[in-house]
Amino acid sequence: MINNLLVANRGEIARRVFRTCSALGVGTVAVYSDADAASPHVSDADAAVRLPGNAPSETYLRADLLVKAAAEAGADAVHPGYGFLSENAAFARAVADAGLTWVGPPPAAIEAMGSKVESKRLMAAAGVPVLPELAVAQVTEADLPVLVKASAGGGGRGMRIVHTLAELPAAVASASAEAGSAFGDPTVFCERYLATGRHIEVQVLADAHGTVWALGERECSLQRRHQKVLEEAPSPLVDGAMRARLCDAAVAAARAVDYVGAGTVEFLAWTGPDGATEFYFLEMNTRLQVEHPVTESVTGLDLVALQLSVAEGTPLPAGGPPAFTGHSIEVRLYAEDPALDWQPQSGTLHRFTVPDVAAEFALPVSGGWSPETTRQSRPWVRLDSGVRDGSEVGVHYDPMLAKVIAWAPTRVAAARTLAGVLARARIHGLRTNRDLLVRTLRHPAFLAGELDTAFFDRHGLGGPEGLAAPLAGPLDSAAVRLSALAAALAAAAANRAAATVLGRLPSGWRNVASAPLRRKYLLVGGVSPDATVRDAAAQDGAAAPTEGDGEPELEIAYRLTGDGLRAPGFDGVELVSATPEHVVLEVGGLRRSFDVAHYPGLVAVDSALGPVALTPLPRFRDPESALATGSLVAPMPGTVLRLGVEVGDQVRAGQPVLWLEAMKMEHQITAPADGVVTELPVGVGQQVEVGTLLAVVPSE
């Protein structure tokens, strides 16, 4: 029996496992790096053991420290979560050698599936369809495009798409370096790249008594950088016949390696010109998947509880797995900016609130969930989060903040429910992919089930109409301008409350009419309008957007008179009420409410028009703070991996200047225009913070 479980992981998955353990009466032990000392998963556990350091290589990837932590805390079992050492056979053996129960598959099964090269050969022998492997040296023009893939690991790391033979050497070198850094194995291989394929996977569960369950499929085609963004069950592509074939192939894959525990067999489905759909084995993840909640939602199973039961030697329940009921969709909420090449973000998450959550880390059983009644049930939402208000999001780990999962009787209802909840969430302090997720869930092509791995490329991210566009619209939109006005009025209310007469009464009295008050804001993550729109707004005397240092700005002018609000450019807008936290405006006879939150250097405005984040600007700028023209600054904290140029080099627009490593990914810093490198003040291995000057490339 498992009595005290150590989770050799962090964040959301550690909290997820702790939630089931609490329900089962199993004690829990957390481990944490110095960067994670204040993480919610630490306080969720019954006990916690510090792993000195910050980088994964000195903390969560140290098998010796994890086994030692289990012994110190009196744990009798270890759950690896996902990522880190979850698919490391040596760690699994070390756990068993220490007399602990390993909540995962046998080390031999991990090894068999750990190499994508060897596992594909093994699957072919078992009769599972596979795409043929291409040796790097044997790739020809006829094979293009190809995908360079790391043999070990996953999560999109060590993968590069190659469209020309000239690109291949650099892609192989880059993928190999990234794979070696992330997984300790630089081996890469190539396979045919199917740009419009669909990523379909099957959840399997096997016990030590020869029973293997296939719990149906999940669709995971919506990806960025080969990493999943949205998952759902069942897949809109898969019919009953295809589901049977997929499940049979997944069971065959599991049996081929004598699998025990929870795992996922991943396939690439591709529909040819003749309309026939085939699928090919990609890999088997020998662990619990990030997207396991959608399978739990449509089956009613607790996969973590079943993992623990199987690890204790208990047979799977008789009668086979339950059938799907309804539809479930999960989105991964990342601290990243999709409009800037999915750039990861770091900093303080001031507020994180998702409305209408029925349960956290579990099915809403208390709400009456059961497979027999859900078809008549109302939709519900589950939240699996690794953060809370005030959490610090650093650069050492993946930038996923949370998973938000919706269940409904139908796919469209699940998408509608999830989009509405995300749109109303309060997420202050960091840019996230929330707006992209909402727009995707509401997109006609998504609702029609027209999905593949090129979805974001095909439908576009940039521009006012792109999937990554802010929900509130561009800088000149009514939603943004009204939100900025609300922010200014809330600030005025705060000033009035703070400026007292005789220490008690608020003051705002003047004996002459005042000039308009003015406030300037920088729109965080905004889209600047074009010059025509900007000039027209200025001619109308509106709250004219300006271009300060190339960033979108708003200037709000207003007066509060005895006759009400007077604000140029806001004709027909009346002030109903204003406090430092809440402003109500009447716009053309329609009332709009705005919640306003103030933080150092940030004002967050939430309304039904869409969330708006603003940076208050001083009335006068220090000219010495301006950067030289052509300056490239660090968009995130990170480490300089390598340099692509030297001072004096002539560069072309888009040419890589240097590479940063942050949040386990490589990020190119490219020249903004043709020019000559005049400054390069950083070196390889140097740690840089946001805003650090990296290079200066004045345009020609």
XYZ file of N, CA and C in Angstrom, residues 530-659:
390
model
N -3.005 52.307 -38.117
C -2.140 52.878 -39.138
C -2.197 54.405 -39.085
N -1.307 55.063 -39.859
C -1.170 56.515 -39.764
C -2.460 57.229 -40.138
N -3.203 56.681 -41.094
C -4.441 57.333 -41.523
C -5.436 57.417 -40.373
N -5.633 56.316 -39.692
C -6.546 56.300 -38.554
C -6.048 57.239 -37.468
N -4.711 57.226 -37.235
C -4.142 58.037 -36.177
C -4.347 59.526 -36.473
N -4.100 59.933 -37.724
C -4.250 61.334 -38.077
C -5.707 61.770 -38.006
N -6.625 60.897 -38.431
C -8.045 61.236 -38.385
C -8.500 61.435 -36.948
N -8.022 60.586 -36.047
C -8.390 60.722 -34.644
C -7.892 62.050 -34.088
N -6.681 62.431 -34.468
C -6.127 63.685 -33.965
C -6.925 64.878 -34.487
N -7.361 64.825 -35.771
C -8.120 65.924 -36.344
C -9.477 66.071 -35.683
N -10.039 64.966 -35.229
C -11.341 65.015 -34.567
C -11.250 65.508 -33.131
N -10.022 65.726 -32.645
C -9.865 66.145 -31.256
C -10.111 65.013 -30.284
N -10.024 63.768 -30.769
C -10.310 62.620 -29.915
C -9.126 62.320 -29.016
N -9.290 61.266 -28.201
C -8.179 60.773 -27.388
C -7.193 60.157 -28.354
N -6.313 60.983 -28.875
C -5.533 60.604 -30.043
C -4.408 59.661 -29.693
N -4.334 58.513 -30.362
C -3.189 57.639 -30.185
C -1.950 58.270 -30.787
N -0.829 58.124 -30.130
C 0.433 58.655 -30.623
C 1.448 57.536 -30.676
N 2.548 57.792 -31.329
C 3.614 56.806 -31.434
C 4.807 57.298 -30.630
N 4.940 56.830 -29.405
C 6.066 57.205 -28.579
C 7.082 56.089 -28.566
N 8.295 56.380 -29.093
C 9.344 55.367 -29.158
C 8.859 54.096 -29.852
N 7.944 54.241 -30.805
C 7.482 53.093 -31.561
C 6.439 52.260 -30.851
N 6.000 52.660 -29.662
C 5.008 51.899 -28.922
C 3.669 52.635 -28.959
N 2.554 51.906 -28.923
C 1.241 52.541 -28.975
C 0.909 53.249 -27.663
N 0.543 54.532 -27.769
C 0.206 55.325 -26.600
C -1.172 55.950 -26.759
N -1.767 56.285 -25.631
C -3.038 57.000 -25.590
C -2.902 58.184 -24.654
N -3.446 59.309 -25.069
C -3.530 60.467 -24.181
C -5.003 60.780 -23.957
N -5.411 60.826 -22.697
C -6.787 61.098 -22.324
C -6.866 62.493 -21.719
N -7.744 63.337 -22.265
C -8.001 64.666 -21.708
C -9.450 64.703 -21.229
N -9.683 65.233 -20.028
C -11.039 65.251 -19.487
C -11.170 66.356 -18.438
N -12.416 66.749 -18.203
C -12.760 67.671 -17.118
C -14.013 67.148 -16.439
N -14.051 67.272 -15.131
C -15.242 66.948 -14.358
C -15.862 68.262 -13.915
N -17.018 68.613 -14.480
C -17.673 69.894 -14.225
C -18.999 69.661 -13.512
N -19.637 70.775 -13.169
C -20.954 70.667 -12.548
C -21.978 70.062 -13.480
N -21.704 70.108 -14.764
C -22.613 69.527 -15.751
C -22.225 68.109 -16.145
N -21.192 67.587 -15.501
C -20.795 66.216 -15.793
C -19.443 66.130 -16.469
N -19.187 65.012 -17.110
C -17.907 64.725 -17.744
C -17.786 65.462 -19.064
N -16.622 66.078 -19.277
C -16.297 66.686 -20.558
C -14.973 66.108 -21.016
N -15.011 65.320 -22.096
C -13.796 64.667 -22.585
C -13.786 64.710 -24.098
N -12.843 65.434 -24.715
C -12.765 65.500 -26.175
C -12.655 64.104 -26.795
N -13.476 63.885 -27.811
C -13.445 62.597 -28.478
C -14.370 61.565 -27.872
N -15.064 61.923 -26.786
C -15.983 60.992 -26.130
C -17.392 61.570 -26.091
N -17.823 62.089 -27.214
C -19.178 62.636 -27.294
C -20.196 61.551 -26.977
N -21.186 61.902 -26.183
C -22.223 60.953 -25.823
C -21.851 60.043 -24.675
N -20.659 60.244 -24.081
C -20.228 59.439 -22.942
C -20.455 60.230 -21.663
N -21.194 59.652 -20.733
C -21.463 60.295 -19.452
C -20.929 59.436 -18.318
N -20.455 60.117 -17.272
C -19.960 59.422 -16.092
C -21.119 59.164 -15.137
N -21.354 57.907 -14.838
C -22.396 57.538 -13.879
C -21.820 57.500 -12.475
N -20.675 56.831 -12.302
C -20.021 56.764 -10.998
C -18.573 56.380 -11.199
N -17.749 56.749 -10.225
C -16.333 56.414 -10.304
C -15.757 56.266 -8.908
N -15.126 55.143 -8.658
C -14.321 54.914 -7.469
C -12.944 54.489 -7.960
N -11.964 54.393 -7.081
C -10.641 53.954 -7.542
C -10.638 52.563 -8.170
N -11.650 51.736 -7.882
C -11.665 50.368 -8.405
C -12.774 50.092 -9.411
N -13.727 50.995 -9.553
C -14.870 50.688 -10.410
C -15.417 51.973 -11.031
N -15.613 51.930 -12.340
C -16.138 53.083 -13.079
C -17.310 52.617 -13.928
N -18.393 53.397 -13.906
C -19.555 53.121 -14.741
C -19.744 54.291 -15.688
N -19.763 54.002 -16.978
C -19.972 55.012 -18.007
C -21.250 54.698 -18.759
N -21.930 55.752 -19.196
C -23.078 55.582 -20.077
C -22.664 56.033 -21.463
N -22.726 55.117 -22.415
C -22.239 55.365 -23.765
C -23.418 55.274 -24.716
N -23.875 56.415 -25.192
C -25.012 56.410 -26.108
C -26.243 55.772 -25.508
N -26.446 55.955 -24.203
C -27.603 55.400 -23.524
C -27.401 53.997 -22.983
N -26.221 53.393 -23.255
C -25.926 52.039 -22.794
C -24.886 52.099 -21.686
N -25.181 51.518 -20.554
C -24.243 51.546 -19.425
C -23.179 50.461 -19.580
N -21.935 50.856 -19.265
C -20.805 49.941 -19.300
C -20.053 50.040 -17.972
N -19.734 48.882 -17.397
C -18.998 48.840 -16.139
C -17.556 48.423 -16.397
N -16.634 49.074 -15.695
C -15.208 48.803 -15.837
C -14.604 48.578 -14.459
N -13.984 47.425 -14.272
C -13.226 47.159 -13.050
C -11.787 47.586 -13.286
N -11.247 48.374 -12.372
C -9.908 48.949 -12.543
C -9.033 48.514 -11.374
N -7.905 47.882 -11.693
C -6.950 47.445 -10.671
C -5.630 48.171 -10.897
N -5.050 48.670 -9.817
C -3.820 49.454 -9.885
C -2.665 48.669 -9.275
N -1.561 48.580 -9.999
C -0.339 47.949 -9.516
C 0.827 48.854 -9.894
N 1.998 48.639 -9.311
C 3.152 49.466 -9.694
C 3.427 49.367 -11.193
N 3.302 50.483 -11.885
C 3.581 50.522 -13.310
C 2.546 49.872 -14.192
N 1.359 49.562 -13.647
C 0.350 48.866 -14.436
C -1.043 49.230 -13.952
N -1.941 49.442 -14.909
C -3.365 49.570 -14.627
C -4.084 48.525 -15.475
N -4.845 47.639 -14.835
C -5.578 46.588 -15.541
C -7.060 46.933 -15.516
N -7.672 47.018 -16.693
C -9.084 47.373 -16.822
C -9.813 46.189 -17.436
N -10.813 45.683 -16.724
C -11.595 44.553 -17.207
C -13.041 44.980 -17.416
N -13.586 44.584 -18.552
C -14.989 44.860 -18.851
C -15.469 43.849 -19.871
N -16.758 43.899 -20.175
C -17.306 43.002 -21.193
C -16.767 43.314 -22.577
N -16.121 44.480 -22.747
C -15.539 44.857 -24.031
C -14.194 44.188 -24.273
N -13.617 43.607 -23.226
C -12.316 42.963 -23.342
C -11.330 43.534 -22.348
N -10.363 42.725 -21.918
C -9.362 43.203 -20.957
C -8.370 44.150 -21.621
N -7.965 45.174 -20.873
C -7.005 46.156 -21.372
C -5.966 46.393 -20.285
N -4.688 46.302 -20.644
C -3.593 46.573 -19.713
C -2.878 47.834 -20.159
N -2.669 48.747 -19.231
C -2.085 50.051 -19.527
C -0.915 50.334 -18.595
N 0.110 50.949 -19.141
C 1.214 51.438 -18.325
C 1.094 52.952 -18.224
N 0.892 53.514 -17.013
C 0.827 54.976 -16.885
C 2.182 55.594 -17.236
N 2.158 56.652 -18.016
C 3.383 57.331 -18.413
C 3.509 58.665 -17.678
N 4.726 59.059 -17.338
C 4.916 60.376 -16.701
C 4.624 61.495 -17.689
N 4.317 62.653 -17.148
C 4.023 63.796 -18.027
C 5.249 64.192 -18.825
N 6.423 64.075 -18.234
C 7.661 64.473 -18.907
C 8.641 63.302 -18.867
N 9.303 63.036 -19.964
C 10.246 61.934 -20.061
C 11.674 62.425 -19.884
N 12.504 61.585 -19.266
C 13.915 61.875 -19.113
C 14.615 61.558 -20.426
N 15.167 62.573 -21.113
C 15.792 62.309 -22.416
C 16.977 61.361 -22.320
N 17.622 61.275 -21.147
C 18.778 60.399 -21.008
C 18.380 58.923 -20.981
N 17.075 58.658 -20.752
C 16.627 57.265 -20.690
C 16.374 56.676 -22.069
N 16.403 57.507 -23.109
C 16.118 57.019 -24.457
C 17.273 56.159 -24.970
N 16.954 55.071 -25.641
C 17.958 54.195 -26.217
C 18.367 54.700 -27.593
N 19.571 54.350 -27.980
C 20.044 54.717 -29.307
C 19.197 54.025 -30.367
N 19.064 54.676 -31.533
C 18.322 54.090 -32.637
C 18.956 52.757 -33.043
N 18.112 51.752 -33.227
C 18.606 50.440 -33.614
C 19.014 49.561 -32.459
N 18.674 49.963 -31.233
C 19.045 49.160 -30.067
C 18.181 47.906 -29.979
N 18.808 46.797 -29.702
C 18.108 45.533 -29.458
C 18.233 45.224 -27.975
N 17.103 45.096 -27.314
C 17.115 44.832 -25.879
C 16.514 43.465 -25.605
N 16.867 42.881 -24.468
C 16.382 41.550 -24.117
C 14.884 41.601 -23.866
N 14.091 40.805 -24.594
C 12.640 40.800 -24.394
C 12.221 39.991 -23.176
N 13.182 39.253 -22.582
C 12.895 38.384 -21.441
C 14.211 38.117 -20.724
N 14.156 37.731 -19.470
C 15.391 37.293 -18.817
C 15.871 35.999 -19.442
N 17.164 35.816 -19.528
C 17.685 34.602 -20.116
C 19.194 34.574 -20.113
N 19.742 33.592 -20.827
C 21.187 33.412 -20.937
C 21.585 33.503 -22.396
N 22.648 34.254 -22.684
C 23.144 34.360 -24.054
C 23.794 33.026 -24.429
N 23.194 32.333 -25.407
C 23.696 31.025 -25.828
C 24.869 31.154 -26.796
N 24.692 31.981 -27.817
C 25.747 32.163 -28.801
C 25.507 33.466 -29.551
N 26.578 33.961 -30.166
C 26.521 35.193 -30.953
C 26.605 34.841 -32.432
N 25.861 35.592 -33.241
C 25.887 35.347 -34.675
C 26.642 36.399 -35.451
N 27.079 37.475 -34.783
C 27.755 38.584 -35.460
C 28.856 39.131 -34.557
N 29.655 40.022 -35.134
C 30.657 40.779 -34.390
C 30.467 42.258 -34.697
N 31.021 43.106 -33.842
C 30.967 44.551 -34.089
C 31.628 44.844 -35.430
N 30.937 45.636 -36.241
C 31.445 45.976 -37.561
C 30.850 45.150 -38.677
N 30.141 44.054 -38.326
C 29.540 43.218 -39.359
C 28.374 43.915 -40.033
N 28.260 43.727 -41.342
C 27.091 44.170 -42.094
C 26.014 43.092 -41.974
N 24.800 43.469 -41.601
C 23.729 42.483 -41.421
C 22.515 42.899 -42.236
N 21.680 41.939 -42.535
C 20.435 42.179 -43.249
C 19.269 42.076 -42.282
N 18.167 42.707 -42.610
C 16.976 42.647 -41.771
C 16.551 41.192 -41.576
N 16.294 40.806 -40.325
C 15.887 39.447 -40.009
C 17.024 38.496 -39.746
N 18.264 38.937 -39.964
C 19.414 38.067 -39.725
C 19.620 37.877 -38.226
N 19.864 36.636 -37.767
C 20.097 36.423 -36.330
C 21.338 37.160 -35.851
N 21.194 37.880 -34.759
C 22.311 38.589 -34.126
C 22.866 37.754 -32.972
N 21.956 37.176 -32.185
C 22.358 36.289 -31.101
C 21.174 35.421 -30.701
N 21.442 34.442 -29.846
C 20.404 33.538 -29.362
C 20.364 33.583 -27.838
